Coordinates of C-alpha atoms and ligand atoms in Angstrom, one line a residue:
X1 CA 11.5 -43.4 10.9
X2 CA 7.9 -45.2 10.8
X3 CA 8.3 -48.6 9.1
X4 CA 11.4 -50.2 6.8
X5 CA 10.5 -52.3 3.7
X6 CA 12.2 -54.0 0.3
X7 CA 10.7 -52.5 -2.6
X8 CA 11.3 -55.6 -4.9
X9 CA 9.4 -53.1 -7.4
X10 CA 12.3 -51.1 -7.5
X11 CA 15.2 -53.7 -7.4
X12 CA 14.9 -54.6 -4.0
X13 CA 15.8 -51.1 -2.2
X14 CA 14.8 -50.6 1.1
X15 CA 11.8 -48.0 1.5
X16 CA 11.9 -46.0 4.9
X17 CA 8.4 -44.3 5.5
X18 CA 9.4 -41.8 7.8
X19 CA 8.1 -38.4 9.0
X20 CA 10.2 -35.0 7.9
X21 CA 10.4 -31.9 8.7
X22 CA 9.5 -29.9 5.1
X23 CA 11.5 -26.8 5.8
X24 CA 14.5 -28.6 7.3
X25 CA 15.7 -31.2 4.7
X26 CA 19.8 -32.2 5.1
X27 CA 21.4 -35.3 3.4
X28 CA 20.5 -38.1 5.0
X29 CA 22.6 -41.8 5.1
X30 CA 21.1 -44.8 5.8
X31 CA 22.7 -47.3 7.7
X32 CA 21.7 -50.6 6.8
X33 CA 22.9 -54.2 8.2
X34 CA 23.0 -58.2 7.9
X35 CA 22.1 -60.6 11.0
X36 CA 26.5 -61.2 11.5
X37 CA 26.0 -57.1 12.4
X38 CA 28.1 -56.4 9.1
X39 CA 26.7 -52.7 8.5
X40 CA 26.8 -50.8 5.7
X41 CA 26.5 -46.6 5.1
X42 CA 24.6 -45.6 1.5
X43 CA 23.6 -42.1 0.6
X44 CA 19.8 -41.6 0.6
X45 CA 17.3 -40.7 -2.0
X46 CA 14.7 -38.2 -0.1
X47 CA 11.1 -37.9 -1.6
X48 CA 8.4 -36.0 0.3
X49 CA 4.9 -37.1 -0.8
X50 CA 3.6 -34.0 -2.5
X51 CA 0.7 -33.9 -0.4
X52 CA 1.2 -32.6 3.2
X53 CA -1.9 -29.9 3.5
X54 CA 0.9 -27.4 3.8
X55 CA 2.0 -29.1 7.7
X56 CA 5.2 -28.1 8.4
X57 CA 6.1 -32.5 8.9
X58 CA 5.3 -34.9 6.0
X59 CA 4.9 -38.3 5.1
X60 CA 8.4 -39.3 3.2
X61 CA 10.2 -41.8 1.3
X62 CA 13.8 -42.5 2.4
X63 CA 14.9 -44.6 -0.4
X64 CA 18.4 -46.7 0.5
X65 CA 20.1 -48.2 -2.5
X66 CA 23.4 -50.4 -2.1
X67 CA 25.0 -53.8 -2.2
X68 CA 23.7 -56.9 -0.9
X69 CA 20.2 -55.4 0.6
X70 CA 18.8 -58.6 0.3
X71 CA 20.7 -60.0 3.3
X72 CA 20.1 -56.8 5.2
X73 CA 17.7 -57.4 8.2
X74 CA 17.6 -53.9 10.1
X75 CA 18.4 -50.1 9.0
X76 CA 18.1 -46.7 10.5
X77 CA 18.1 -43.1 9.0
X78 CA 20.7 -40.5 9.8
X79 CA 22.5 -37.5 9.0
X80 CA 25.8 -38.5 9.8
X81 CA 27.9 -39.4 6.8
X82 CA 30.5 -41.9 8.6
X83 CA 27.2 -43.8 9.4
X84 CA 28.2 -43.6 13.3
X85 CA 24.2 -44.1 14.5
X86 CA 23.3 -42.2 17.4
X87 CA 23.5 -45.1 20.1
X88 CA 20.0 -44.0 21.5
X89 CA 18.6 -44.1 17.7
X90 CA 16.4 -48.0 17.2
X91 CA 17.0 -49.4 13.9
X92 CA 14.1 -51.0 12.3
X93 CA 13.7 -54.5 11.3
X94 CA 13.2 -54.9 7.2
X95 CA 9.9 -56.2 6.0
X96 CA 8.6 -57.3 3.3
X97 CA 11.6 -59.6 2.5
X98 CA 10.3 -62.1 0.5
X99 CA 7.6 -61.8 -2.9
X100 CA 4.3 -63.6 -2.0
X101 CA 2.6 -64.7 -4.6
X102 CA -0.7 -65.8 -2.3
X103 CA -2.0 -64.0 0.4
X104 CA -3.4 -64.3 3.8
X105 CA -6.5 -62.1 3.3
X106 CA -8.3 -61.0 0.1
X107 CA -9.8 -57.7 1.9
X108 CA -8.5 -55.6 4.7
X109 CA -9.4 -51.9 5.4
X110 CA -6.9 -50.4 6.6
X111 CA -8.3 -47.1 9.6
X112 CA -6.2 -44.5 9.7
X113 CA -6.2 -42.8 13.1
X114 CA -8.1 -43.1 15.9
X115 CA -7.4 -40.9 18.6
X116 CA -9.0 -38.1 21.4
X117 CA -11.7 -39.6 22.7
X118 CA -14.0 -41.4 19.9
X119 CA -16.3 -44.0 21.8
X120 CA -19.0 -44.2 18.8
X121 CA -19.4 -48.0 19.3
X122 CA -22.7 -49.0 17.7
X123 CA -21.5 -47.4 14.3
X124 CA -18.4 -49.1 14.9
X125 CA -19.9 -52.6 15.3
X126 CA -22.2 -52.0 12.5
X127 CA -19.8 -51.4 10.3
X128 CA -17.6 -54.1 11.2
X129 CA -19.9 -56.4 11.1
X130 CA -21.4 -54.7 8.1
X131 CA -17.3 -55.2 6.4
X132 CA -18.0 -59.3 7.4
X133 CA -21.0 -60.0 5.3
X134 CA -19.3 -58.3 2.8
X135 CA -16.4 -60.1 2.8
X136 CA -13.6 -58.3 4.6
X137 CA -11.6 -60.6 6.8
X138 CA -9.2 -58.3 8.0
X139 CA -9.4 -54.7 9.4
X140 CA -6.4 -52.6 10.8
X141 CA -6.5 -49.3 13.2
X142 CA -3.7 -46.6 13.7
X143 CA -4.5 -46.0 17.0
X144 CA -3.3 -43.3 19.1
X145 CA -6.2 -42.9 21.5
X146 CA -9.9 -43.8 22.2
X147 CA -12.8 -43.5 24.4
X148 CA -13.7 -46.2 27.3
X149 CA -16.0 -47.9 25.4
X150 CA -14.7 -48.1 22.4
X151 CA -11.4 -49.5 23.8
X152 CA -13.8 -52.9 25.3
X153 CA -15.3 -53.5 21.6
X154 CA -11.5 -53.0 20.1
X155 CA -10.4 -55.6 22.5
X156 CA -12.8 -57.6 21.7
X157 CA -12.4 -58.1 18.0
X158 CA -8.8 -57.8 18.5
X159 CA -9.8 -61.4 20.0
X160 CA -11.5 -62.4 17.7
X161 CA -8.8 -62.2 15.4
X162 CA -10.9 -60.0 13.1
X163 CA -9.0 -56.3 14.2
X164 CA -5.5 -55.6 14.6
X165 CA -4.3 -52.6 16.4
X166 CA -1.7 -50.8 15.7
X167 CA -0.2 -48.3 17.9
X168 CA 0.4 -44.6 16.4
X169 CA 1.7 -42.6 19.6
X170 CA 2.5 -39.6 17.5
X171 CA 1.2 -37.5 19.5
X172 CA 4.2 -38.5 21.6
X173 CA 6.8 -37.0 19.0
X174 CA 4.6 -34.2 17.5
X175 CA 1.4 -32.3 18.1
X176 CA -0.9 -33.2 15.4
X177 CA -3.7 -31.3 14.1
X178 CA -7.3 -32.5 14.6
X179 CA -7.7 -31.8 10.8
X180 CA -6.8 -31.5 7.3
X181 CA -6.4 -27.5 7.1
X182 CA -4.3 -26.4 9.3
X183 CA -5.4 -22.6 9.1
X184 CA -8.8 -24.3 11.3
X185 CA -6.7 -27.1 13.3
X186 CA -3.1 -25.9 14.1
X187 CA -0.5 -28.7 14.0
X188 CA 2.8 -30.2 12.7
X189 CA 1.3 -32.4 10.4
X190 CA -2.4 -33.5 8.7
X191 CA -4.6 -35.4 11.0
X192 CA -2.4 -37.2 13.3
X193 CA -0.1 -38.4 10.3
X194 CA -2.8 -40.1 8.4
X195 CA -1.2 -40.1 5.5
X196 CA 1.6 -42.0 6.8
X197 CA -0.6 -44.5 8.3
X198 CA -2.0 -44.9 5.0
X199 CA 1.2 -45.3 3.3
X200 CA 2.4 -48.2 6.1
X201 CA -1.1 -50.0 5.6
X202 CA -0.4 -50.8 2.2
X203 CA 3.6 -51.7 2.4
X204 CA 2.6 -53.7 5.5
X205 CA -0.1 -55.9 3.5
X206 CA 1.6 -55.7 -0.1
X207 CA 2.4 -59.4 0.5
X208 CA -0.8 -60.2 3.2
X209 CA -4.1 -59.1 1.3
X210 CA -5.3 -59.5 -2.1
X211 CA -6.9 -56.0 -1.5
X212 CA -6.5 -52.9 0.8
X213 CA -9.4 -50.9 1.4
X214 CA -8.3 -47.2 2.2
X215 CA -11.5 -45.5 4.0
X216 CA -12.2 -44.0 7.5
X217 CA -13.8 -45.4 10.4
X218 CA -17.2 -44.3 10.0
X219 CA -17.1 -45.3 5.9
X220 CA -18.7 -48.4 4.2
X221 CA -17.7 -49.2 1.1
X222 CA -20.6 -50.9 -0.2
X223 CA -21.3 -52.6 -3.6
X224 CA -24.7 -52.1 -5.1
X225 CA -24.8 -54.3 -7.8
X226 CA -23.0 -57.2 -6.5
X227 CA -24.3 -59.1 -2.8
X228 CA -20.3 -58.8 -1.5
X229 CA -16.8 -57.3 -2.3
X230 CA -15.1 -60.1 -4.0
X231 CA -17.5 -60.4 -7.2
X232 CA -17.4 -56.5 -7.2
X233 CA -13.7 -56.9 -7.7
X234 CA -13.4 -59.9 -9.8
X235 CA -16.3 -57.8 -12.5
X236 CA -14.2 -54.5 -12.2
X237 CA -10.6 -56.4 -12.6
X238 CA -12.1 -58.4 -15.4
X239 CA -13.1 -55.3 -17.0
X240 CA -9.6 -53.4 -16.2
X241 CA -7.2 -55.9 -15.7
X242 CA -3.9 -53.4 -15.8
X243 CA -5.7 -51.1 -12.6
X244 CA -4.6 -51.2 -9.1
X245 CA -6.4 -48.3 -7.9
X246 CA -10.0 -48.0 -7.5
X247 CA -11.6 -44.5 -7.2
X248 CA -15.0 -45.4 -5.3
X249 CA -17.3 -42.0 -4.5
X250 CA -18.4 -40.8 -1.1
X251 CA -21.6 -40.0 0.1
X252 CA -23.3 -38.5 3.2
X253 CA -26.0 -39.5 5.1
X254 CA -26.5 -37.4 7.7
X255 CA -26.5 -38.6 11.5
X256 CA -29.6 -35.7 11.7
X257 CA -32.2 -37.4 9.7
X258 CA -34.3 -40.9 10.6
X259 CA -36.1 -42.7 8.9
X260 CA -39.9 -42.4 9.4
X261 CA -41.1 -46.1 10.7
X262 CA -38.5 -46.1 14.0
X263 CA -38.4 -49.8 13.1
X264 CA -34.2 -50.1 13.8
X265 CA -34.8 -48.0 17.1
X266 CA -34.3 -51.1 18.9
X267 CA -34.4 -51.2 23.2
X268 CA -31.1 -53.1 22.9
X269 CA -29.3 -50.4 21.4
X270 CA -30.8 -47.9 23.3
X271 CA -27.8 -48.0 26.1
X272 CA -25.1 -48.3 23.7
X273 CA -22.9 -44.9 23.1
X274 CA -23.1 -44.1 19.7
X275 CA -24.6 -43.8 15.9
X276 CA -27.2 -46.1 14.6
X277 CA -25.9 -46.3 11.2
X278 CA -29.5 -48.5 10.2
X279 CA -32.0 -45.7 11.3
X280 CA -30.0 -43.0 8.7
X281 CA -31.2 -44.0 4.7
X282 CA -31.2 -40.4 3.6
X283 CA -28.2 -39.5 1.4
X284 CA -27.3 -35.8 0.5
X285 CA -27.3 -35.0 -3.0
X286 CA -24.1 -34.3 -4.9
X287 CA -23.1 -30.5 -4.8
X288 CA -23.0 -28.5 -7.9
X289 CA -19.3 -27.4 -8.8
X290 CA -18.2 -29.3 -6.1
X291 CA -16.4 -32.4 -6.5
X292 CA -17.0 -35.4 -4.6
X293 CA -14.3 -36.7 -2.9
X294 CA -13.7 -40.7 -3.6
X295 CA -11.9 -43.0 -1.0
X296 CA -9.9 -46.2 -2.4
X297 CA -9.5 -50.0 -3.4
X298 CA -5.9 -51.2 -3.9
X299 CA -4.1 -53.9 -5.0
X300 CA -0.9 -53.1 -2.6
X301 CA 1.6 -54.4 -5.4
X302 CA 0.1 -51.4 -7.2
X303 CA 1.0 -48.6 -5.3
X304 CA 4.1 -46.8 -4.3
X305 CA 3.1 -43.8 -2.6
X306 CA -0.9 -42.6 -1.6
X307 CA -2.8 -39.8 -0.3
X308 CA -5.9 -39.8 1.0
X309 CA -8.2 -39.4 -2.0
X310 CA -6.2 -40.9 -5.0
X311 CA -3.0 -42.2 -5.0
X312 CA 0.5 -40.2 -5.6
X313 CA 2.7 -42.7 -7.7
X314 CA 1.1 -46.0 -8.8
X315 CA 2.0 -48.5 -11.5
X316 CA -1.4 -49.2 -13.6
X317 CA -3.3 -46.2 -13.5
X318 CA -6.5 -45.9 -11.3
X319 CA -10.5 -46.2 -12.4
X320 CA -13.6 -44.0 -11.2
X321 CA -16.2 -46.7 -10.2
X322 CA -19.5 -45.6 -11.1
X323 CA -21.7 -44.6 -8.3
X324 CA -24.6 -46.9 -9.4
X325 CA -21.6 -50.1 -8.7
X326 CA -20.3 -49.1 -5.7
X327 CA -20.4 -46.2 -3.2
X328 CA -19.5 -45.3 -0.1
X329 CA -21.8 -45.3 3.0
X330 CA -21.1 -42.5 5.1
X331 CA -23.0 -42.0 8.0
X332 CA -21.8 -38.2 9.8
X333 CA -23.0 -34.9 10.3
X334 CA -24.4 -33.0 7.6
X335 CA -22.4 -31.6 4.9
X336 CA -25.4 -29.6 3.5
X337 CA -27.4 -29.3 6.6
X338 CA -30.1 -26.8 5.2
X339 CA -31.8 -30.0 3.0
X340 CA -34.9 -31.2 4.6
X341 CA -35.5 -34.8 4.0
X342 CA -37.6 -34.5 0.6
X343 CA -34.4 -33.0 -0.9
X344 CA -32.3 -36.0 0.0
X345 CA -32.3 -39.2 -1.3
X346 CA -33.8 -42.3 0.2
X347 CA -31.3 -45.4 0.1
X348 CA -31.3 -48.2 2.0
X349 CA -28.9 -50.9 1.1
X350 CA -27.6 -51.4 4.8
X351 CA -31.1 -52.8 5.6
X352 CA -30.6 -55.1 2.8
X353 CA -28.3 -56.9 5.1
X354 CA -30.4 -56.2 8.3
X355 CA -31.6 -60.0 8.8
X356 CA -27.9 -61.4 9.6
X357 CA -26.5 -57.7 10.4
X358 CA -28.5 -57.3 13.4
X359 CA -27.9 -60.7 14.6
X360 CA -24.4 -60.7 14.2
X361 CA -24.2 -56.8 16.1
X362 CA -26.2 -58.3 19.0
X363 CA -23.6 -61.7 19.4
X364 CA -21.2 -59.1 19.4
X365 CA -22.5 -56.9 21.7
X366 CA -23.3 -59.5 24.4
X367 CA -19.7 -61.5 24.0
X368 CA -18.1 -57.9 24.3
X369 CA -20.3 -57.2 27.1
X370 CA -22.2 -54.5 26.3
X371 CA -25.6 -56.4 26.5
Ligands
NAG401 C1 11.3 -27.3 11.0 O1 12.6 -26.9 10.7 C2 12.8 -25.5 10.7 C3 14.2 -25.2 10.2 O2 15.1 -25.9 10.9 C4 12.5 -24.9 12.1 O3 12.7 -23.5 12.1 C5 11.1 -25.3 12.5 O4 10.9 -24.9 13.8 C6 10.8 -26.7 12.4 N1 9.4 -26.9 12.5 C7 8.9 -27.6 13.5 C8 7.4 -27.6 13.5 O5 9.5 -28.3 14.3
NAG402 C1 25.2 -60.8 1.4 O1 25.1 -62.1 0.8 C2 26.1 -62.2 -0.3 C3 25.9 -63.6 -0.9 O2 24.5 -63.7 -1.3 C4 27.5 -62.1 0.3 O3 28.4 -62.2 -0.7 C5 27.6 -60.8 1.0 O4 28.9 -60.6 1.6 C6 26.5 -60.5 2.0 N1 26.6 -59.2 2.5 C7 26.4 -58.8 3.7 C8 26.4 -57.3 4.0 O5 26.2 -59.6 4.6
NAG403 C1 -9.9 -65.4 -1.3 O1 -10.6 -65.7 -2.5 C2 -10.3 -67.0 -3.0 C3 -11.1 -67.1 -4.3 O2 -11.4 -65.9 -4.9 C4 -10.8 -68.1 -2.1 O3 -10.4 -69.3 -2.6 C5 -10.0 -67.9 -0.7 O4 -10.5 -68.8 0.2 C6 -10.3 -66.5 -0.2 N1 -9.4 -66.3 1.0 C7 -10.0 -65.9 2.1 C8 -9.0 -65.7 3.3 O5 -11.1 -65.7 2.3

C-alpha cells in the first residue's frame, strides 16, 4: 500500500495505489474506517496498470467501494476476508477528501526517483531555476537516495519552499531495477517504482495544481513559441478544451558536444559537480523508424491511471504538441553518438533565458553554499 485517495470521479471510492506482486494475485478486502474507529470490511476491485516492463511487482489500483466512504478517514489492504488487519499492518490516512475547485499551484513537475548516488547539481539548479522563469512554482522528488552534493542543493530549495521531497524507501521492501528492461537491469519492478511515483504525483496534486508536469530530472519542458508555461497552456487548452493530456516530444542533446565560443564555461561553475546544461545547444536529429518518445502535461482531474510516456485510462483524450510549440530539453549522453556536430541541430532556447538564468543559478549557488 503506497497512498489512499477518494476518487470523487468514480462516486467517491477510495483508490489504493499500491505495489503487487503480478504472478501472485488473491482477493483482497479492504478495511476501511471513520474517526469514532467504526470500521468497515468491502471486497476489492484489483486492476494492475497494464504497463509493468514485464517486472514481476506492478503499479496497482485497489479500488474499495461501500457505504458511507465519505466519512471514512483511514483504510488498509488485506487478504483476510473477516477484515481482522494484521496488527503490525499501518493503515493509511484518506486524501483527497474534499473537490477543490482552485488550486495552490498552477505547475508542478512531479520527479520520479532519485536514488544511487546522482550528485549532478549544476544541471539540477539550471533546470530548476530554468522551471522558475517559466513559471513552475512547485516541483516534487521521489527520493530514495542521492549523492552528497546533491542532498545540500535539495535541502536548500526544500527551504525555499520551492521543492518538496518525498521519501520513496523502496529499496527497503524490494530490489528495484536501475532500468526499464529488465533482461539489462534485473529487478522486481521498473526503475525503482516509477510508475507508481508517477501515479501518486498526480492523485496527490489532483486538488493542489492546475497542472502536473510528468518529466525526469534532467528534462525541460520548454515552450518555443510562447516566453512561459502558462500562455503555452492557456493557447493549447483554448484550442482543445476537452484534453487533459498533453503529449510533448523529447529530444537529446548530448552532454558530448559544446558549443564553439566557450562563452557559458564560466570559473564559477568550474568547482561545481555536474552538467552545464547552457554549454550543450546541439540536438540529435529524430531517428528514422524510430519513434520519439514524448513526456506529459496533465490536468490531474484528467487522469486515472499513467505510464510513463502517455497515459493508461484518462477522461478527455490526449494531444501530440507539435515540436515547433513545445519540446523537451534533454541534456544526457548521446543516443546517436556516431553524429558529429554538423549532423546535429543547433538550438539554443536555454540561452534565451541566460540574462536572469545565470543570475538566479549564482544566488542559488552562494545561499546553498556552493560558492
Ligand atoms: C511473486 O509470487 C510468486 C507466486 O507466489 C512467487 O513464486 C514469486 O517468488 C514472487 N516474486 C517475487 C519477486 O517476490
Ligand atoms: C457516515 O455518516 C453518515 C451520515 O452522513 C452516518 O449515517 C453513518 O453512520 C456514518 N458511517 C460511518 C461508518 O461512520
Ligand atoms: C495561476 O494563474 C492565475 C491566472 O492564470 C493567476 O491569477 C494565479 O496567481 C496563478 N497562481 C500562482 C500560484 O501562480
Amino acid at each position: 500500500m503506497v497512498s489512499a485517495f477518494i476518487d470523487h470521479r468514480l462516486d467517491g471510492v477510495i483508490r489504493v495505489i499500491s505495489i503487487i506482486n503480478r504472478s501472485s494475485l488473491q482477493p483482497l478486502y479492504c478495511v476501511y474506517c471513520s474517526a469514532k474507529q467504526v470500521c468497515k470490511t468491502v471486497h476489492t476491485d484489483v486492476q494492475i496498470h497494464s504497463d509493468h516492463f514485464r517486472f514481476p511487482y506492478g503499479a496497482s489500483d485497489v479500488i474499495c467501494k461501500g457505504e458511507h466512504m465519505q466519512n471514512a478517514t483511514h483504510v488498509l489492504i488485506t487478504t483476510n476476508e473477516k477484515g481482522s488487519a494484521d496488527l503490525k499492518m499501518e493503515y493509511l490516512p484518506i486524501k483527497n477528501k474534499v473537490v477543490q475547485e482552485t488550486f495552490k499551484f498552477n505547475f508542478t513537475i512531479c520527479i520520479s526517483n532519485l536514488f544511487g548516488d546522482y550528485n549532478n547539481v549544476l544541471q539540477f539548479a539550471q533546470t530548476m531555476e530554468m522551471y522558475k522563469l517559466l513559471g513552475v512554482q512547485h516541483v516534487v522528488v521521489y527520493k530514495t537516495s542521492c549523492g552528497p552534493d546533491l542532498e545540500k542543493l535539495l535541502k536548500h530549495y526544500e527551504t525555499e519552499g520551492m521543492l518538496e521531497i518525498v521519501s520513496w524507501p523502496i529499496d527497503k521492501f524490494l530490489n528495484p531495477s536501475r532500468g526499464w528492461n529488465i533482461k539489462l537491469h534485473k529487478g522486481d519492478i521498473q526503475y525503482y517504482g516509477q510508475l507508481v511515483t508517477l501515479n501518486e504525483c498526480i492523485y496527490r496534486h489532483m486538488y493542489q495544481s492546475k497542472y502536473v508536469l510528468l518529466n525526469d530530472i534532467d528534462e525541460i519542458i520548454m515552450p518555443y513559441k510562447h516566453a512561459k508555461l502558462p500562455p503555452l497552456m492557456e493557447d493549447l487548452q483554448s484550442a482543445h478544451p476537452n484534453i487533459g493530456v498533453f503529449l510533448i516530444e523529447n529530444h537529446i542533446f548530448p552532454k558530448t558536444q559544446f558549443e564553439e565560443s566557450g562563452k557559458f564555461k564560466r570559473a564559477e561553475w568550474k568547482n561545481i559537480p555536474g552538467v552545464n546544461i547552457m554549454e550543450h545547444i546541439y540536438r540529435e536529429p529524430p531517428r528514422k523508424n524510430i519513434y520519439n518518445p514524448t513526456k506529459m502535461i496533465v490536468n490531474p482531474r484528467k487522469v486515472q491511471q499513467t505510464s510513463v510516456h502517455s497515459t493508461l485510462k484518462d477522461f478527455g483524450g490526449s494531444f501530440h504538441v507539435p515540436f515547433n510549440v513545445c519540446r523537451i530539453v534533454h541534456v544526457r549522453v548521446p543516443l546517436q553518438g556516431r553524429l558529429t556536430k554538423e549532423q546535429l541541430s543547433v538550438d539554443k532556447r536555454v540561452w534565451d533565458f541566460e540574462q536572469e538564468l545565470i543570475q538566479n543559478i549564482d544566488q542559488t549557488l552562494k545561499l546553498s553554499g556552493f560558492l
